[in-house]
Tab-separated table of N, CA and C in Angstrom:
chain	number	residue	atom	x	y	z
A	202	GLN	N	0.850	-1.207	-0.004
A	202	GLN	CA	-0.003	0.003	0.018
A	202	GLN	C	0.876	1.266	-0.013
A	203	VAL	N	0.418	2.224	-0.698
A	203	VAL	CA	1.023	3.549	-0.725
A	203	VAL	C	-0.010	4.545	-0.230
A	204	GLN	N	0.370	5.367	0.746
A	204	GLN	CA	-0.512	6.408	1.218
A	204	GLN	C	-0.045	7.689	0.638
A	205	LEU	N	-0.958	8.517	0.108
A	205	LEU	CA	-0.676	9.782	-0.527
A	205	LEU	C	-1.513	10.898	0.139
A	206	ILE	N	-0.834	11.952	0.513
A	206	ILE	CA	-1.522	13.068	1.137
A	206	ILE	C	-1.152	14.408	0.404
A	207	GLU	N	-2.120	15.025	-0.204
A	207	GLU	CA	-1.913	16.274	-0.903
A	207	GLU	C	-2.025	17.431	0.091
A	208	SER	N	-1.360	18.506	-0.286
A	208	SER	CA	-1.480	19.764	0.469
A	208	SER	C	-1.213	20.911	-0.486
A	209	GLY	N	-1.488	22.096	-0.042
A	209	GLY	CA	-1.141	23.267	-0.845
A	209	GLY	C	-2.258	23.930	-1.608
A	210	GLY	N	-3.445	23.282	-1.553
A	210	GLY	CA	-4.566	23.906	-2.286
A	210	GLY	C	-5.026	25.220	-1.625
A	211	GLY	N	-5.904	25.940	-2.271
A	211	GLY	CA	-6.389	27.174	-1.759
A	211	GLY	C	-7.100	27.980	-2.787
A	212	SER	N	-7.323	29.249	-2.463
A	212	SER	CA	-7.985	30.139	-3.389
A	212	SER	C	-7.047	31.215	-3.859
A	213	VAL	N	-7.137	31.504	-5.108
A	213	VAL	CA	-6.221	32.514	-5.689
A	213	VAL	C	-6.942	33.180	-6.826
A	214	GLN	N	-6.534	34.404	-7.136
A	214	GLN	CA	-7.095	35.110	-8.254
A	214	GLN	C	-6.428	34.656	-9.549
A	215	ALA	N	-7.161	34.825	-10.648
A	215	ALA	CA	-6.636	34.475	-11.975
A	215	ALA	C	-5.277	35.178	-12.205
A	216	GLY	N	-4.385	34.422	-12.783
A	216	GLY	CA	-2.998	34.927	-12.969
A	216	GLY	C	-2.081	34.630	-11.877
A	217	GLY	N	-2.608	34.159	-10.728
A	217	GLY	CA	-1.772	33.825	-9.597
A	217	GLY	C	-1.160	32.438	-9.673
A	218	SER	N	-0.521	32.077	-8.615
A	218	SER	CA	0.260	30.762	-8.562
A	218	SER	C	-0.106	30.026	-7.282
A	219	LEU	N	-0.018	28.717	-7.377
A	219	LEU	CA	-0.111	27.840	-6.210
A	219	LEU	C	0.873	26.634	-6.427
A	220	ARG	N	1.275	26.104	-5.334
A	220	ARG	CA	2.164	24.903	-5.431
A	220	ARG	C	1.546	23.832	-4.612
A	221	LEU	N	1.187	22.731	-5.264
A	221	LEU	CA	0.643	21.574	-4.577
A	221	LEU	C	1.764	20.610	-4.280
A	222	SER	N	1.636	19.948	-3.153
A	222	SER	CA	2.565	18.914	-2.746
A	222	SER	C	1.838	17.625	-2.434
A	223	CYS	N	2.503	16.522	-2.623
A	223	CYS	CA	1.922	15.227	-2.299
A	223	CYS	C	3.014	14.426	-1.551
A	224	ALA	N	2.724	14.009	-0.329
A	224	ALA	CA	3.693	13.256	0.427
A	224	ALA	C	3.258	11.798	0.391
A	225	ALA	N	4.222	10.928	0.101
A	225	ALA	CA	3.983	9.475	-0.084
A	225	ALA	C	4.632	8.733	1.106
A	226	SER	N	3.973	7.651	1.464
A	226	SER	CA	4.515	6.770	2.490
A	226	SER	C	4.029	5.392	2.239
A	227	GLY	N	4.739	4.392	2.762
A	227	GLY	CA	4.289	3.017	2.719
A	227	GLY	C	5.192	2.087	1.945
A	228	ARG	N	5.627	2.536	0.779
A	228	ARG	CA	6.482	1.671	-0.038
A	228	ARG	C	7.534	2.547	-0.681
A	229	THR	N	8.456	1.953	-1.392
A	229	THR	CA	9.529	2.641	-2.005
A	229	THR	C	9.017	3.590	-3.098
A	230	PHE	N	9.138	4.914	-2.751
A	230	PHE	CA	8.519	5.941	-3.573
A	230	PHE	C	9.087	5.891	-5.027
A	231	SER	N	10.330	5.640	-5.151
A	231	SER	CA	10.974	5.702	-6.473
A	231	SER	C	10.565	4.514	-7.410
A	232	ASN	N	9.773	3.622	-6.876
A	232	ASN	CA	9.240	2.518	-7.733
A	232	ASN	C	8.007	2.937	-8.510
A	233	TYR	N	7.487	4.135	-8.247
A	233	TYR	CA	6.212	4.566	-8.786
A	233	TYR	C	6.353	5.811	-9.665
A	234	ALA	N	5.736	5.723	-10.822
A	234	ALA	CA	5.464	6.964	-11.568
A	234	ALA	C	4.351	7.707	-10.825
A	235	MET	N	4.383	9.018	-10.847
A	235	MET	CA	3.426	9.785	-10.087
A	235	MET	C	2.667	10.688	-11.048
A	236	GLY	N	1.391	10.810	-10.782
A	236	GLY	CA	0.537	11.669	-11.631
A	236	GLY	C	-0.295	12.617	-10.841
A	237	TRP	N	-0.717	13.661	-11.528
A	237	TRP	CA	-1.685	14.646	-10.981
A	237	TRP	C	-2.934	14.595	-11.859
A	238	PHE	N	-4.066	14.584	-11.240
A	238	PHE	CA	-5.337	14.603	-11.904
A	238	PHE	C	-6.199	15.691	-11.254
A	239	ARG	N	-7.290	16.061	-11.945
A	239	ARG	CA	-8.180	17.027	-11.303
A	239	ARG	C	-9.633	16.724	-11.701
A	240	GLN	N	-10.524	17.111	-10.894
A	240	GLN	CA	-11.953	16.955	-11.153
A	240	GLN	C	-12.678	18.207	-10.729
A	241	ALA	N	-13.287	18.848	-11.794
A	241	ALA	CA	-14.106	20.004	-11.537
A	241	ALA	C	-15.541	19.608	-11.286
A	242	PRO	N	-16.320	20.435	-10.613
A	242	PRO	CA	-17.755	20.080	-10.346
A	242	PRO	C	-18.502	19.737	-11.587
A	243	GLY	N	-19.164	18.616	-11.568
A	243	GLY	CA	-19.968	18.210	-12.704
A	243	GLY	C	-19.188	17.646	-13.855
A	244	LYS	N	-17.886	17.456	-13.670
A	244	LYS	CA	-17.090	16.937	-14.779
A	244	LYS	C	-16.350	15.717	-14.347
A	245	GLU	N	-15.860	14.951	-15.372
A	245	GLU	CA	-15.088	13.783	-15.033
A	245	GLU	C	-13.662	14.159	-14.662
A	246	ARG	N	-13.060	13.246	-13.915
A	246	ARG	CA	-11.690	13.438	-13.578
A	246	ARG	C	-10.792	13.455	-14.804
A	247	GLU	N	-9.820	14.390	-14.833
A	247	GLU	CA	-8.971	14.439	-16.015
A	247	GLU	C	-7.487	14.448	-15.649
A	248	PHE	N	-6.716	14.010	-16.552
A	248	PHE	CA	-5.263	13.965	-16.398
A	248	PHE	C	-4.669	15.370	-16.432
A	249	VAL	N	-3.717	15.591	-15.598
A	249	VAL	CA	-3.050	16.928	-15.569
A	249	VAL	C	-1.556	16.741	-15.936
A	250	ALA	N	-0.873	15.847	-15.234
A	250	ALA	CA	0.569	15.666	-15.425
A	250	ALA	C	1.024	14.344	-14.864
A	251	VAL	N	2.113	13.863	-15.430
A	251	VAL	CA	2.732	12.626	-14.954
A	251	VAL	C	4.252	12.842	-14.962
A	252	ILE	N	4.888	12.154	-14.023
A	252	ILE	CA	6.361	12.241	-13.958
A	252	ILE	C	6.883	10.803	-13.715
A	253	THR	N	7.933	10.453	-14.461
A	253	THR	CA	8.472	9.114	-14.329
A	253	THR	C	9.132	8.895	-12.999
A	254	ARG	N	9.484	7.610	-12.746
A	254	ARG	CA	10.062	7.277	-11.422
A	254	ARG	C	11.285	8.072	-11.093
A	255	SER	N	12.158	8.291	-12.043
A	255	SER	CA	13.397	9.016	-11.789
A	255	SER	C	13.205	10.532	-11.799
A	256	GLY	N	12.036	10.966	-12.349
A	256	GLY	CA	11.803	12.400	-12.477
A	256	GLY	C	12.407	12.953	-13.785
A	257	GLY	N	12.923	12.060	-14.629
A	257	GLY	CA	13.597	12.538	-15.833
A	257	GLY	C	12.629	12.978	-16.936
A	258	THR	N	11.419	12.473	-16.913
A	258	THR	CA	10.455	12.781	-17.973
A	258	THR	C	9.089	13.161	-17.364
A	259	THR	N	8.555	14.207	-17.946
A	259	THR	CA	7.214	14.657	-17.537
A	259	THR	C	6.331	14.822	-18.781
A	260	ASN	N	5.078	14.669	-18.578
A	260	ASN	CA	4.091	14.954	-19.633
A	260	ASN	C	2.950	15.702	-19.001
A	261	TYR	N	2.338	16.544	-19.810
A	261	TYR	CA	1.242	17.420	-19.331
A	261	TYR	C	0.085	17.389	-20.262
A	262	ALA	N	-1.077	17.696	-19.693
A	262	ALA	CA	-2.242	17.921	-20.523
A	262	ALA	C	-2.013	19.211	-21.308
A	263	ASP	N	-2.583	19.291	-22.496
A	263	ASP	CA	-2.409	20.482	-23.293
A	263	ASP	C	-2.938	21.728	-22.569
A	264	SER	N	-3.939	21.583	-21.772
A	264	SER	CA	-4.562	22.690	-21.144
A	264	SER	C	-3.656	23.350	-20.084
A	265	VAL	N	-2.645	22.625	-19.599
A	265	VAL	CA	-1.756	23.206	-18.553
A	265	VAL	C	-0.330	23.318	-19.016
A	266	LYS	N	-0.052	22.868	-20.207
A	266	LYS	CA	1.340	22.856	-20.703
A	266	LYS	C	1.860	24.295	-20.771
A	267	GLY	N	3.064	24.494	-20.222
A	267	GLY	CA	3.635	25.817	-20.229
A	267	GLY	C	3.309	26.637	-18.978
A	268	ARG	N	2.313	26.199	-18.223
A	268	ARG	CA	1.912	26.874	-17.016
A	268	ARG	C	2.186	26.063	-15.745
A	269	PHE	N	2.094	24.755	-15.855
A	269	PHE	CA	2.273	23.852	-14.713
A	269	PHE	C	3.586	23.104	-14.867
A	270	THR	N	4.249	22.856	-13.725
A	270	THR	CA	5.482	22.047	-13.705
A	270	THR	C	5.384	21.048	-12.630
A	271	CYS	N	5.654	19.806	-13.005
A	271	CYS	CA	5.641	18.703	-12.048
A	271	CYS	C	7.072	18.277	-11.704
A	272	SER	N	7.351	18.073	-10.479
A	272	SER	CA	8.673	17.647	-10.043
A	272	SER	C	8.569	16.669	-8.860
A	273	ARG	N	9.604	15.959	-8.599
A	273	ARG	CA	9.573	14.997	-7.448
A	273	ARG	C	10.903	15.019	-6.782
A	274	ASP	N	10.880	14.574	-5.502
A	274	ASP	CA	12.051	14.405	-4.692
A	274	ASP	C	11.994	13.043	-4.093
A	275	ASN	N	12.864	12.151	-4.640
A	275	ASN	CA	12.784	10.742	-4.212
A	275	ASN	C	13.522	10.511	-2.880
A	276	VAL	N	14.110	11.523	-2.312
A	276	VAL	CA	14.688	11.464	-0.995
A	276	VAL	C	13.573	11.777	0.036
A	277	LYS	N	12.857	12.834	-0.268
A	277	LYS	CA	11.771	13.313	0.625
A	277	LYS	C	10.469	12.610	0.366
A	278	ASN	N	10.392	11.817	-0.671
A	278	ASN	CA	9.189	11.088	-1.039
A	278	ASN	C	8.030	12.037	-1.300
A	279	THR	N	8.299	13.042	-2.067
A	279	THR	CA	7.263	14.001	-2.423
A	279	THR	C	7.192	14.227	-3.897
A	280	VAL	N	6.051	14.629	-4.366
A	280	VAL	CA	5.893	15.091	-5.737
A	280	VAL	C	5.116	16.448	-5.660
A	281	SER	N	5.496	17.351	-6.513
A	281	SER	CA	4.899	18.700	-6.455
A	281	SER	C	4.331	19.094	-7.791
A	282	LEU	N	3.426	20.021	-7.752
A	282	LEU	CA	2.824	20.571	-8.975
A	282	LEU	C	2.842	22.101	-8.777
A	283	GLN	N	3.777	22.756	-9.481
A	283	GLN	CA	3.825	24.235	-9.481
A	283	GLN	C	2.860	24.706	-10.561
A	284	MET	N	1.898	25.511	-10.140
A	284	MET	CA	0.878	26.029	-11.039
A	284	MET	C	0.946	27.511	-11.165
A	285	ASN	N	1.270	28.020	-12.323
A	285	ASN	CA	1.412	29.430	-12.583
A	285	ASN	C	0.365	29.869	-13.575
A	286	ARG	N	0.157	31.206	-13.598
A	286	ARG	CA	-0.824	31.811	-14.545
A	286	ARG	C	-2.163	31.031	-14.481
A	287	LEU	N	-2.649	30.906	-13.272
A	287	LEU	CA	-3.823	30.130	-13.064
A	287	LEU	C	-5.051	30.793	-13.688
A	288	LYS	N	-6.007	29.983	-14.176
A	288	LYS	CA	-7.173	30.444	-14.812
A	288	LYS	C	-8.435	29.924	-14.046
A	289	PRO	N	-9.523	30.584	-14.148
A	289	PRO	CA	-10.736	30.091	-13.503
A	289	PRO	C	-11.087	28.620	-13.817
A	290	GLU	N	-10.754	28.286	-15.066
A	290	GLU	CA	-11.038	26.895	-15.488
A	290	GLU	C	-10.113	25.831	-14.900
A	291	ASP	N	-9.099	26.304	-14.118
A	291	ASP	CA	-8.258	25.360	-13.397
A	291	ASP	C	-8.920	24.959	-12.022
A	292	THR	N	-10.017	25.601	-11.722
A	292	THR	CA	-10.699	25.292	-10.440
A	292	THR	C	-11.142	23.820	-10.430
A	293	ALA	N	-10.724	23.127	-9.411
A	293	ALA	CA	-10.981	21.687	-9.330
A	293	ALA	C	-10.423	21.133	-8.043
A	294	VAL	N	-10.780	19.915	-7.743
A	294	VAL	CA	-10.096	19.143	-6.681
A	294	VAL	C	-8.936	18.424	-7.426
A	295	TYR	N	-7.753	18.602	-6.873
A	295	TYR	CA	-6.564	18.004	-7.481
A	295	TYR	C	-6.155	16.807	-6.637
A	296	TYR	N	-5.810	15.726	-7.385
A	296	TYR	CA	-5.402	14.499	-6.762
A	296	TYR	C	-4.044	14.073	-7.268
A	297	CYS	N	-3.216	13.532	-6.354
A	297	CYS	CA	-2.038	12.857	-6.808
A	297	CYS	C	-2.272	11.356	-6.807
A	298	ALA	N	-1.526	10.672	-7.660
A	298	ALA	CA	-1.735	9.248	-7.767
A	298	ALA	C	-0.393	8.539	-8.087
A	299	ALA	N	-0.336	7.260	-7.751
A	299	ALA	CA	0.912	6.492	-7.926
A	299	ALA	C	0.613	5.288	-8.824
A	300	ARG	N	1.560	5.018	-9.755
A	300	ARG	CA	1.434	3.913	-10.662
A	300	ARG	C	2.664	3.077	-10.626
A	301	SER	N	2.499	1.759	-10.434
A	301	SER	CA	3.654	0.860	-10.416
A	301	SER	C	4.205	0.700	-11.813
A	302	ASP	N	5.479	0.416	-11.858
A	302	ASP	CA	6.140	0.163	-13.144
A	302	ASP	C	5.467	-0.943	-13.900
A	303	GLY	N	5.205	-0.698	-15.158
A	303	GLY	CA	4.554	-1.763	-15.985
A	303	GLY	C	3.040	-1.752	-15.940
A	304	TYR	N	2.421	-0.958	-15.099
A	304	TYR	CA	1.007	-0.862	-15.007
A	304	TYR	C	0.515	0.326	-15.840
A	305	SER	N	-0.616	0.222	-16.399
A	305	SER	CA	-1.187	1.263	-17.193
A	305	SER	C	-2.067	2.193	-16.312
A	306	ASN	N	-2.620	1.609	-15.246
A	306	ASN	CA	-3.546	2.393	-14.387
A	306	ASN	C	-2.839	2.875	-13.133
A	307	PHE	N	-3.291	4.013	-12.593
A	307	PHE	CA	-2.810	4.508	-11.318
A	307	PHE	C	-3.537	3.695	-10.196
A	308	GLU	N	-2.778	3.151	-9.297
A	308	GLU	CA	-3.339	2.236	-8.296
A	308	GLU	C	-3.718	2.962	-6.982
A	309	TYR	N	-2.932	3.961	-6.625
A	309	TYR	CA	-3.131	4.606	-5.349
A	309	TYR	C	-3.421	6.071	-5.559
A	310	TRP	N	-4.338	6.604	-4.777
A	310	TRP	CA	-4.801	7.942	-4.915
A	310	TRP	C	-4.830	8.658	-3.551
A	311	GLY	N	-4.539	9.966	-3.579
A	311	GLY	CA	-4.728	10.780	-2.396
A	311	GLY	C	-6.163	11.210	-2.235
A	312	GLN	N	-6.415	12.005	-1.209
A	312	GLN	CA	-7.789	12.375	-0.882
A	312	GLN	C	-8.197	13.650	-1.643
A	313	GLY	N	-7.250	14.288	-2.251
A	313	GLY	CA	-7.482	15.513	-3.009
A	313	GLY	C	-7.365	16.789	-2.239
A	314	THR	N	-7.095	17.854	-2.963
A	314	THR	CA	-7.000	19.177	-2.369
A	314	THR	C	-7.684	20.181	-3.323
A	315	GLN	N	-8.442	21.070	-2.757
A	315	GLN	CA	-9.258	22.002	-3.552
A	315	GLN	C	-8.443	23.174	-4.033
A	316	VAL	N	-8.555	23.505	-5.294
A	316	VAL	CA	-7.966	24.676	-5.884
A	316	VAL	C	-9.088	25.503	-6.493
A	317	THR	N	-9.209	26.750	-6.066
A	317	THR	CA	-10.226	27.641	-6.562
A	317	THR	C	-9.597	28.904	-7.110
A	318	VAL	N	-9.881	29.189	-8.382
A	318	VAL	CA	-9.320	30.375	-9.022
A	318	VAL	C	-10.475	31.283	-9.397
A	319	SER	N	-10.392	32.497	-8.907
A	319	SER	CA	-11.483	33.436	-9.180
A	319	SER	C	-11.027	34.457	-10.241
A	320	SER	N	-11.993	34.905	-10.956
A	320	SER	CA	-11.715	35.836	-12.043
A	320	SER	C	-11.698	37.303	-11.591
């Protein structure tokens, strides 16, 4: 089992920044690719970003590319999402998730943290 706890959410005006963090515990953190997802009210959960086990490669949804940066620290067992130039449409509950090597689905999920961007 991997336990994931997100933090850093809050309310910000459009154009502002927030940094989300996700602390992992339970198993060897570097064995897992880590992802960020979000779910807005009335919408399905959507992919935001993923980072490989080493942190060497990241991928982003087109909607956040160039504004969000995902990073990880395999010593501190954390993954972060730096969100800049936030837009009202970024308002959602943000979740971090862990995926074992060789798996296509994310197996472990945090409880989520709310991000609200006002115009």
